[in-house]
Amino acid sequence: MVGRLPQIEPKRLYRQIAGLIRTHIDQGEFAIGSYLPPERELAQQLGVSRASVREALIALEVEGRVSIRVGAGVQVLNPASAGGALAGGSATKAAAGNGGSAAELPEIGPLELLEARRLVESETAALAARNATEADIAALEAALARMLDEHAKGIPRHEGDRDFHYALARASGNGALLFMVATLWEQRYTPVFEKFEEHFSTTELYRDAEDFHQRILDAVRRRDATAARNAMKAHLDTVKKAFSRSLSGR
């Protein structure tokens, strides 16, 4: 019978949780081909949130140490075939399309990233509704049109979505907010975040995103700061809810 895992402090990052589970795999306590306990059970044993465990498990999948089938479970793979250390945490460019300089940033968990974006971008949207020029509104319309076209063609990129958020930040008239939005957005391209999207993004989530972006644009056109703020909050809350689904379902 597998022994109970020791508790760790909640302030620890998901990378440290992944390291602890990895050690137990290497020591043979989780056999190759077996399934890890459900994330709820792992969270209870470790004394951390299920969200932190979920991020750790997906980080391990990026390494090639486990295989995840959402709703089925997390299967341990042969370490000999693993892809090496967890990717990510490299230099990130907060360019915002303006040739900005690169800055070394700590790797951020996907749910933590969404929380930060909700705080920053909801107020950015409200400020954009107050300050947007006609040129800014035209840029938002063009970005949304590109996003819709990408979704319709099934293009697995986010240029239109990214352009919309950058255009909204520019419309706020605050360069510091543009820098913050761009810096947070670039963290979306880490391997762990991309793996979250692979598991949890659905056609319904893309349609919700289209609807929320349209609502934000309409609010900016009306100069309705409250509506713009609320639409952005609802948009990112919907993404976070999707990313909070159980991996194991067991």
C-alpha atoms as a PDB file:
ATOM      1  CA  MET A   1       0.000   0.000   0.000  1.00  0.00           C
ATOM      2  CA  VAL A   2       1.346   3.427  -0.924  1.00  0.00           C
ATOM      3  CA  GLY A   3       2.240   5.507   2.119  1.00  0.00           C
ATOM      4  CA  ARG A   4       0.671   8.874   2.712  1.00  0.00           C
ATOM      5  CA  LEU A   5       2.501  11.835   1.270  1.00  0.00           C
ATOM      6  CA  PRO A   6       3.794  14.457   3.731  1.00  0.00           C
ATOM      7  CA  GLN A   7       2.008  17.788   3.932  1.00  0.00           C
ATOM      8  CA  ILE A   8       3.689  20.836   2.485  1.00  0.00           C
ATOM      9  CA  GLU A   9       2.953  24.468   3.116  1.00  0.00           C
ATOM     10  CA  PRO A  10       0.212  25.982   0.885  1.00  0.00           C
ATOM     11  CA  LYS A  11       2.520  28.841  -0.105  1.00  0.00           C
ATOM     12  CA  ARG A  12       4.677  26.388  -2.090  1.00  0.00           C
ATOM     13  CA  LEU A  13       4.448  26.659  -5.864  1.00  0.00           C
ATOM     14  CA  TYR A  14       2.980  23.940  -8.062  1.00  0.00           C
ATOM     15  CA  ARG A  15       6.477  23.132  -9.281  1.00  0.00           C
ATOM     16  CA  GLN A  16       7.386  21.933  -5.791  1.00  0.00           C
ATOM     17  CA  ILE A  17       4.281  19.758  -5.658  1.00  0.00           C
ATOM     18  CA  ALA A  18       5.276  18.309  -9.022  1.00  0.00           C
ATOM     19  CA  GLY A  19       8.765  17.661  -7.677  1.00  0.00           C
ATOM     20  CA  LEU A  20       7.396  15.756  -4.690  1.00  0.00           C
ATOM     21  CA  ILE A  21       5.143  13.570  -6.838  1.00  0.00           C
ATOM     22  CA  ARG A  22       8.019  13.034  -9.267  1.00  0.00           C
ATOM     23  CA  THR A  23      10.204  11.810  -6.405  1.00  0.00           C
ATOM     24  CA  HIS A  24       7.571   9.271  -5.350  1.00  0.00           C
ATOM     25  CA  ILE A  25       7.350   8.054  -8.948  1.00  0.00           C
ATOM     26  CA  ASP A  26      11.127   7.684  -9.139  1.00  0.00           C
ATOM     27  CA  GLN A  27      11.140   5.782  -5.854  1.00  0.00           C
ATOM     28  CA  GLY A  28       8.568   3.349  -7.202  1.00  0.00           C
ATOM     29  CA  GLU A  29       5.772   4.327  -4.829  1.00  0.00           C
ATOM     30  CA  PHE A  30       3.645   5.122  -7.872  1.00  0.00           C
ATOM     31  CA  ALA A  31       4.304   2.242 -10.259  1.00  0.00           C
ATOM     32  CA  ILE A  32       4.725   2.702 -14.000  1.00  0.00           C
ATOM     33  CA  GLY A  33       1.370   2.155 -15.663  1.00  0.00           C
ATOM     34  CA  SER A  34      -0.613   2.760 -12.481  1.00  0.00           C
ATOM     35  CA  TYR A  35      -2.967   5.678 -11.953  1.00  0.00           C
ATOM     36  CA  LEU A  36      -2.257   8.398  -9.430  1.00  0.00           C
ATOM     37  CA  PRO A  37      -4.874   9.031  -6.734  1.00  0.00           C
ATOM     38  CA  PRO A  38      -7.562  11.560  -7.742  1.00  0.00           C
ATOM     39  CA  GLU A  39      -6.510  15.188  -7.392  1.00  0.00           C
ATOM     40  CA  ARG A  40      -8.911  15.670  -4.468  1.00  0.00           C
ATOM     41  CA  GLU A  41      -7.142  12.904  -2.533  1.00  0.00           C
ATOM     42  CA  LEU A  42      -3.683  14.223  -3.439  1.00  0.00           C
ATOM     43  CA  ALA A  43      -4.699  17.703  -2.324  1.00  0.00           C
ATOM     44  CA  GLN A  44      -5.896  16.379   1.032  1.00  0.00           C
ATOM     45  CA  GLN A  45      -2.695  14.402   1.590  1.00  0.00           C
ATOM     46  CA  LEU A  46      -0.465  17.319   0.653  1.00  0.00           C
ATOM     47  CA  GLY A  47      -2.525  19.957   2.455  1.00  0.00           C
ATOM     48  CA  VAL A  48      -2.808  22.159  -0.623  1.00  0.00           C
ATOM     49  CA  SER A  49      -5.576  23.247  -2.967  1.00  0.00           C
ATOM     50  CA  ARG A  50      -6.876  21.066  -5.772  1.00  0.00           C
ATOM     51  CA  ALA A  51      -5.953  23.867  -8.171  1.00  0.00           C
ATOM     52  CA  SER A  52      -2.277  23.607  -7.165  1.00  0.00           C
ATOM     53  CA  VAL A  53      -2.363  19.822  -7.597  1.00  0.00           C
ATOM     54  CA  ARG A  54      -4.030  20.204 -10.999  1.00  0.00           C
ATOM     55  CA  GLU A  55      -1.272  22.554 -12.145  1.00  0.00           C
ATOM     56  CA  ALA A  56       1.408  20.206 -10.804  1.00  0.00           C
ATOM     57  CA  LEU A  57      -0.066  17.201 -12.630  1.00  0.00           C
ATOM     58  CA  ILE A  58      -0.212  19.083 -15.901  1.00  0.00           C
ATOM     59  CA  ALA A  59       3.378  20.230 -15.351  1.00  0.00           C
ATOM     60  CA  LEU A  60       4.338  16.569 -14.971  1.00  0.00           C
ATOM     61  CA  GLU A  61       2.505  15.782 -18.198  1.00  0.00           C
ATOM     62  CA  VAL A  62       4.530  18.463 -19.976  1.00  0.00           C
ATOM     63  CA  GLU A  63       7.647  16.651 -18.735  1.00  0.00           C
ATOM     64  CA  GLY A  64       6.313  13.358 -20.062  1.00  0.00           C
ATOM     65  CA  ARG A  65       6.135  11.790 -16.613  1.00  0.00           C
ATOM     66  CA  VAL A  66       2.379  11.185 -16.662  1.00  0.00           C
ATOM     67  CA  SER A  67      -0.422  10.947 -19.200  1.00  0.00           C
ATOM     68  CA  ILE A  68      -3.702  12.708 -18.476  1.00  0.00           C
ATOM     69  CA  ARG A  69      -7.089  11.822 -19.883  1.00  0.00           C
ATOM     70  CA  VAL A  70      -9.538  14.338 -18.462  1.00  0.00           C
ATOM     71  CA  GLY A  71     -12.329  12.491 -16.699  1.00  0.00           C
ATOM     72  CA  ALA A  72     -10.410   9.194 -16.684  1.00  0.00           C
ATOM     73  CA  GLY A  73      -7.287   9.676 -14.625  1.00  0.00           C
ATOM     74  CA  VAL A  74      -3.576  10.381 -14.517  1.00  0.00           C
ATOM     75  CA  GLN A  75      -1.374   7.454 -15.533  1.00  0.00           C
ATOM     76  CA  VAL A  76       2.294   7.179 -14.589  1.00  0.00           C
ATOM     77  CA  LEU A  77       4.682   6.835 -17.541  1.00  0.00           C
ATOM     78  CA  ASN A  78       8.159   5.327 -17.771  1.00  0.00           C
ATOM     79  CA  PRO A  79      10.692   7.974 -16.619  1.00  0.00           C
ATOM     80  CA  ALA A  80      13.145   6.657 -19.224  1.00  0.00           C
ATOM     81  CA  SER A  81      10.925   8.089 -21.953  1.00  0.00           C
ATOM     82  CA  ALA A  82      10.355  11.436 -20.201  1.00  0.00           C
ATOM     83  CA  GLY A  83      11.212  14.607 -22.040  1.00  0.00           C
ATOM     84  CA  GLY A  84      13.385  16.111 -19.298  1.00  0.00           C
ATOM     85  CA  ALA A  85      12.931  19.067 -17.016  1.00  0.00           C
ATOM     86  CA  LEU A  86       9.813  21.158 -17.127  1.00  0.00           C
ATOM     87  CA  ALA A  87       9.957  23.754 -19.824  1.00  0.00           C
ATOM     88  CA  GLY A  88       9.030  27.336 -19.222  1.00  0.00           C
ATOM     89  CA  GLY A  89      10.236  30.170 -17.058  1.00  0.00           C
ATOM     90  CA  SER A  90      12.373  31.549 -19.883  1.00  0.00           C
ATOM     91  CA  ALA A  91      12.753  35.159 -20.749  1.00  0.00           C
ATOM     92  CA  THR A  92       9.467  36.768 -21.645  1.00  0.00           C
ATOM     93  CA  LYS A  93       9.035  39.719 -23.974  1.00  0.00           C
ATOM     94  CA  ALA A  94       6.493  42.282 -22.875  1.00  0.00           C
ATOM     95  CA  ALA A  95       6.599  43.889 -26.268  1.00  0.00           C
ATOM     96  CA  ALA A  96       2.943  44.778 -26.788  1.00  0.00           C
ATOM     97  CA  GLY A  97       3.751  44.930 -30.466  1.00  0.00           C
ATOM     98  CA  ASN A  98       6.141  47.827 -29.924  1.00  0.00           C
ATOM     99  CA  GLY A  99       9.519  46.109 -29.707  1.00  0.00           C
ATOM    100  CA  GLY A 100       9.740  46.144 -25.931  1.00  0.00           C
ATOM    101  CA  SER A 101      12.692  44.649 -24.078  1.00  0.00           C
ATOM    102  CA  ALA A 102      12.806  41.135 -22.659  1.00  0.00           C
ATOM    103  CA  ALA A 103      12.409  40.647 -18.924  1.00  0.00           C
ATOM    104  CA  GLU A 104      13.176  37.585 -16.839  1.00  0.00           C
ATOM    105  CA  LEU A 105       9.983  36.519 -15.108  1.00  0.00           C
ATOM    106  CA  PRO A 106       9.105  33.712 -12.707  1.00  0.00           C
ATOM    107  CA  GLU A 107       6.911  30.987 -14.115  1.00  0.00           C
ATOM    108  CA  ILE A 108       3.296  31.570 -13.127  1.00  0.00           C
ATOM    109  CA  GLY A 109       0.601  28.945 -12.691  1.00  0.00           C
ATOM    110  CA  PRO A 110      -2.332  29.205 -15.137  1.00  0.00           C
ATOM    111  CA  LEU A 111      -4.967  29.895 -12.459  1.00  0.00           C
ATOM    112  CA  GLU A 112      -2.757  32.454 -10.742  1.00  0.00           C
ATOM    113  CA  LEU A 113      -2.247  34.107 -14.115  1.00  0.00           C
ATOM    114  CA  LEU A 114      -5.999  34.308 -14.741  1.00  0.00           C
ATOM    115  CA  GLU A 115      -6.546  35.884 -11.314  1.00  0.00           C
ATOM    116  CA  ALA A 116      -3.969  38.573 -12.078  1.00  0.00           C
ATOM    117  CA  ARG A 117      -5.412  39.206 -15.525  1.00  0.00           C
ATOM    118  CA  ARG A 118      -8.898  39.569 -14.030  1.00  0.00           C
ATOM    119  CA  LEU A 119      -7.675  42.295 -11.678  1.00  0.00           C
ATOM    120  CA  VAL A 120      -5.643  44.196 -14.245  1.00  0.00           C
ATOM    121  CA  GLU A 121      -7.724  43.801 -17.381  1.00  0.00           C
ATOM    122  CA  SER A 122     -11.124  44.513 -15.865  1.00  0.00           C
ATOM    123  CA  GLU A 123      -9.973  47.977 -14.798  1.00  0.00           C
ATOM    124  CA  THR A 124      -8.133  48.400 -18.089  1.00  0.00           C
ATOM    125  CA  ALA A 125     -11.405  47.741 -19.917  1.00  0.00           C
ATOM    126  CA  ALA A 126     -13.210  50.298 -17.762  1.00  0.00           C
ATOM    127  CA  LEU A 127     -10.557  52.919 -18.480  1.00  0.00           C
ATOM    128  CA  ALA A 128     -10.674  52.114 -22.189  1.00  0.00           C
ATOM    129  CA  ALA A 129     -14.415  52.758 -22.209  1.00  0.00           C
ATOM    130  CA  ARG A 130     -13.722  56.255 -20.903  1.00  0.00           C
ATOM    131  CA  ASN A 131     -10.714  57.118 -23.077  1.00  0.00           C
ATOM    132  CA  ALA A 132     -10.977  55.188 -26.361  1.00  0.00           C
ATOM    133  CA  THR A 133     -10.659  57.170 -29.580  1.00  0.00           C
ATOM    134  CA  GLU A 134     -12.358  56.279 -32.839  1.00  0.00           C
ATOM    135  CA  ALA A 135      -9.044  54.800 -33.991  1.00  0.00           C
ATOM    136  CA  ASP A 136      -8.926  52.645 -30.862  1.00  0.00           C
ATOM    137  CA  ILE A 137     -12.443  51.363 -31.507  1.00  0.00           C
ATOM    138  CA  ALA A 138     -11.509  50.551 -35.105  1.00  0.00           C
ATOM    139  CA  ALA A 139      -8.495  48.566 -33.826  1.00  0.00           C
ATOM    140  CA  LEU A 140     -10.741  46.620 -31.459  1.00  0.00           C
ATOM    141  CA  GLU A 141     -13.176  45.856 -34.275  1.00  0.00           C
ATOM    142  CA  ALA A 142     -10.343  44.618 -36.518  1.00  0.00           C
ATOM    143  CA  ALA A 143      -8.917  42.426 -33.741  1.00  0.00           C
ATOM    144  CA  LEU A 144     -12.291  40.886 -32.994  1.00  0.00           C
ATOM    145  CA  ALA A 145     -12.869  40.195 -36.698  1.00  0.00           C
ATOM    146  CA  ARG A 146      -9.487  38.434 -36.841  1.00  0.00           C
ATOM    147  CA  MET A 147     -10.330  36.402 -33.744  1.00  0.00           C
ATOM    148  CA  LEU A 148     -13.664  35.289 -35.213  1.00  0.00           C
ATOM    149  CA  ASP A 149     -11.959  34.326 -38.469  1.00  0.00           C
ATOM    150  CA  GLU A 150      -9.323  32.274 -36.627  1.00  0.00           C
ATOM    151  CA  HIS A 151     -11.994  30.444 -34.643  1.00  0.00           C
ATOM    152  CA  ALA A 152     -14.068  29.756 -37.764  1.00  0.00           C
ATOM    153  CA  LYS A 153     -11.027  28.308 -39.559  1.00  0.00           C
ATOM    154  CA  GLY A 154      -9.894  26.321 -36.521  1.00  0.00           C
ATOM    155  CA  ILE A 155      -6.533  28.076 -36.441  1.00  0.00           C
ATOM    156  CA  PRO A 156      -4.776  27.033 -33.205  1.00  0.00           C
ATOM    157  CA  ARG A 157      -3.334  30.469 -32.524  1.00  0.00           C
ATOM    158  CA  HIS A 158      -4.478  33.493 -30.594  1.00  0.00           C
ATOM    159  CA  GLU A 159      -3.314  36.481 -32.597  1.00  0.00           C
ATOM    160  CA  GLY A 160      -6.768  38.046 -32.880  1.00  0.00           C
ATOM    161  CA  ASP A 161      -7.518  37.463 -29.204  1.00  0.00           C
ATOM    162  CA  ARG A 162      -4.129  38.887 -28.213  1.00  0.00           C
ATOM    163  CA  ASP A 163      -4.548  41.900 -30.513  1.00  0.00           C
ATOM    164  CA  PHE A 164      -7.933  42.649 -28.926  1.00  0.00           C
ATOM    165  CA  HIS A 165      -6.523  42.717 -25.406  1.00  0.00           C
ATOM    166  CA  TYR A 166      -3.537  44.805 -26.484  1.00  0.00           C
ATOM    167  CA  ALA A 167      -5.792  47.237 -28.354  1.00  0.00           C
ATOM    168  CA  LEU A 168      -7.994  47.544 -25.288  1.00  0.00           C
ATOM    169  CA  ALA A 169      -4.945  48.325 -23.146  1.00  0.00           C
ATOM    170  CA  ARG A 170      -3.769  50.946 -25.654  1.00  0.00           C
ATOM    171  CA  ALA A 171      -7.251  52.464 -25.611  1.00  0.00           C
ATOM    172  CA  SER A 172      -6.946  52.949 -21.858  1.00  0.00           C
ATOM    173  CA  GLY A 173      -4.329  55.615 -22.554  1.00  0.00           C
ATOM    174  CA  ASN A 174      -2.089  54.229 -19.803  1.00  0.00           C
ATOM    175  CA  GLY A 175       1.254  52.868 -20.959  1.00  0.00           C
ATOM    176  CA  ALA A 176       1.892  51.062 -17.682  1.00  0.00           C
ATOM    177  CA  LEU A 177      -1.338  49.095 -18.107  1.00  0.00           C
ATOM    178  CA  LEU A 178      -0.327  48.184 -21.656  1.00  0.00           C
ATOM    179  CA  PHE A 179       2.975  46.868 -20.316  1.00  0.00           C
ATOM    180  CA  MET A 180       1.218  44.849 -17.598  1.00  0.00           C
ATOM    181  CA  VAL A 181      -1.377  43.382 -19.959  1.00  0.00           C
ATOM    182  CA  ALA A 182       1.300  42.400 -22.477  1.00  0.00           C
ATOM    183  CA  THR A 183       3.538  40.889 -19.805  1.00  0.00           C
ATOM    184  CA  LEU A 184       0.703  38.803 -18.356  1.00  0.00           C
ATOM    185  CA  TRP A 185      -0.527  37.789 -21.795  1.00  0.00           C
ATOM    186  CA  GLU A 186       2.888  36.470 -22.857  1.00  0.00           C
ATOM    187  CA  GLN A 187       2.764  34.035 -19.917  1.00  0.00           C
ATOM    188  CA  ARG A 188      -0.069  32.327 -21.782  1.00  0.00           C
ATOM    189  CA  TYR A 189       2.527  30.789 -24.085  1.00  0.00           C
ATOM    190  CA  THR A 190       4.234  28.692 -21.403  1.00  0.00           C
ATOM    191  CA  PRO A 191       4.040  24.904 -21.928  1.00  0.00           C
ATOM    192  CA  VAL A 192       1.894  24.411 -18.822  1.00  0.00           C
ATOM    193  CA  PHE A 193      -0.691  27.019 -19.840  1.00  0.00           C
ATOM    194  CA  GLU A 194      -0.824  25.619 -23.365  1.00  0.00           C
ATOM    195  CA  LYS A 195      -1.392  22.138 -21.934  1.00  0.00           C
ATOM    196  CA  PHE A 196      -4.268  23.502 -19.832  1.00  0.00           C
ATOM    197  CA  GLU A 197      -5.811  24.882 -23.006  1.00  0.00           C
ATOM    198  CA  GLU A 198      -5.346  21.551 -24.756  1.00  0.00           C
ATOM    199  CA  HIS A 199      -7.254  19.765 -21.997  1.00  0.00           C
ATOM    200  CA  PHE A 200      -9.940  22.282 -21.127  1.00  0.00           C
ATOM    201  CA  SER A 201     -10.617  24.521 -24.130  1.00  0.00           C
ATOM    202  CA  THR A 202     -13.814  23.605 -25.947  1.00  0.00           C
ATOM    203  CA  THR A 203     -15.893  24.964 -28.796  1.00  0.00           C
ATOM    204  CA  GLU A 204     -18.297  26.315 -26.174  1.00  0.00           C
ATOM    205  CA  LEU A 205     -15.470  28.165 -24.418  1.00  0.00           C
ATOM    206  CA  TYR A 206     -14.391  29.763 -27.696  1.00  0.00           C
ATOM    207  CA  ARG A 207     -17.975  30.855 -28.391  1.00  0.00           C
ATOM    208  CA  ASP A 208     -18.217  32.332 -24.902  1.00  0.00           C
ATOM    209  CA  ALA A 209     -14.987  34.231 -25.547  1.00  0.00           C
ATOM    210  CA  GLU A 210     -16.380  35.638 -28.783  1.00  0.00           C
ATOM    211  CA  ASP A 211     -19.537  36.782 -26.983  1.00  0.00           C
ATOM    212  CA  PHE A 212     -17.635  38.419 -24.131  1.00  0.00           C
ATOM    213  CA  HIS A 213     -15.277  40.221 -26.500  1.00  0.00           C
ATOM    214  CA  GLN A 214     -18.271  41.576 -28.404  1.00  0.00           C
ATOM    215  CA  ARG A 215     -19.836  42.741 -25.138  1.00  0.00           C
ATOM    216  CA  ILE A 216     -16.614  44.501 -24.159  1.00  0.00           C
ATOM    217  CA  LEU A 217     -16.425  46.219 -27.547  1.00  0.00           C
ATOM    218  CA  ASP A 218     -20.066  47.313 -27.337  1.00  0.00           C
ATOM    219  CA  ALA A 219     -19.474  48.731 -23.857  1.00  0.00           C
ATOM    220  CA  VAL A 220     -16.443  50.694 -25.088  1.00  0.00           C
ATOM    221  CA  ARG A 221     -18.515  52.089 -27.955  1.00  0.00           C
ATOM    222  CA  ARG A 222     -21.187  53.231 -25.455  1.00  0.00           C
ATOM    223  CA  ARG A 223     -18.557  54.672 -23.082  1.00  0.00           C
ATOM    224  CA  ASP A 224     -19.976  52.371 -20.409  1.00  0.00           C
ATOM    225  CA  ALA A 225     -17.073  51.696 -18.044  1.00  0.00           C
ATOM    226  CA  THR A 226     -19.094  49.528 -15.663  1.00  0.00           C
ATOM    227  CA  ALA A 227     -20.331  47.241 -18.436  1.00  0.00           C
ATOM    228  CA  ALA A 228     -16.825  46.922 -19.891  1.00  0.00           C
ATOM    229  CA  ARG A 229     -15.367  46.041 -16.498  1.00  0.00           C
ATOM    230  CA  ASN A 230     -18.061  43.457 -15.768  1.00  0.00           C
ATOM    231  CA  ALA A 231     -17.810  41.833 -19.191  1.00  0.00           C
ATOM    232  CA  MET A 232     -14.044  41.391 -18.810  1.00  0.00           C
ATOM    233  CA  LYS A 233     -14.459  39.912 -15.324  1.00  0.00           C
ATOM    234  CA  ALA A 234     -17.106  37.493 -16.581  1.00  0.00           C
ATOM    235  CA  HIS A 235     -14.908  36.504 -19.533  1.00  0.00           C
ATOM    236  CA  LEU A 236     -11.890  35.582 -17.392  1.00  0.00           C
ATOM    237  CA  ASP A 237     -14.072  33.965 -14.713  1.00  0.00           C
ATOM    238  CA  THR A 238     -15.501  31.687 -17.409  1.00  0.00           C
ATOM    239  CA  VAL A 239     -12.003  30.646 -18.523  1.00  0.00           C
ATOM    240  CA  LYS A 240     -10.917  30.026 -14.935  1.00  0.00           C
ATOM    241  CA  LYS A 241     -14.010  27.917 -14.294  1.00  0.00           C
ATOM    242  CA  ALA A 242     -13.208  25.792 -17.351  1.00  0.00           C
ATOM    243  CA  PHE A 243      -9.619  25.358 -16.148  1.00  0.00           C
ATOM    244  CA  SER A 244     -10.908  24.246 -12.737  1.00  0.00           C
ATOM    245  CA  ARG A 245     -12.565  21.057 -13.980  1.00  0.00           C
ATOM    246  CA  SER A 246     -11.377  17.861 -12.357  1.00  0.00           C
ATOM    247  CA  LEU A 247      -8.703  15.948 -14.233  1.00  0.00           C
ATOM    248  CA  SER A 248      -9.514  12.553 -12.790  1.00  0.00           C
ATOM    249  CA  GLY A 249     -13.285  12.479 -12.432  1.00  0.00           C
ATOM    250  CA  ARG A 250     -12.688   9.470 -10.217  1.00  0.00           C
END
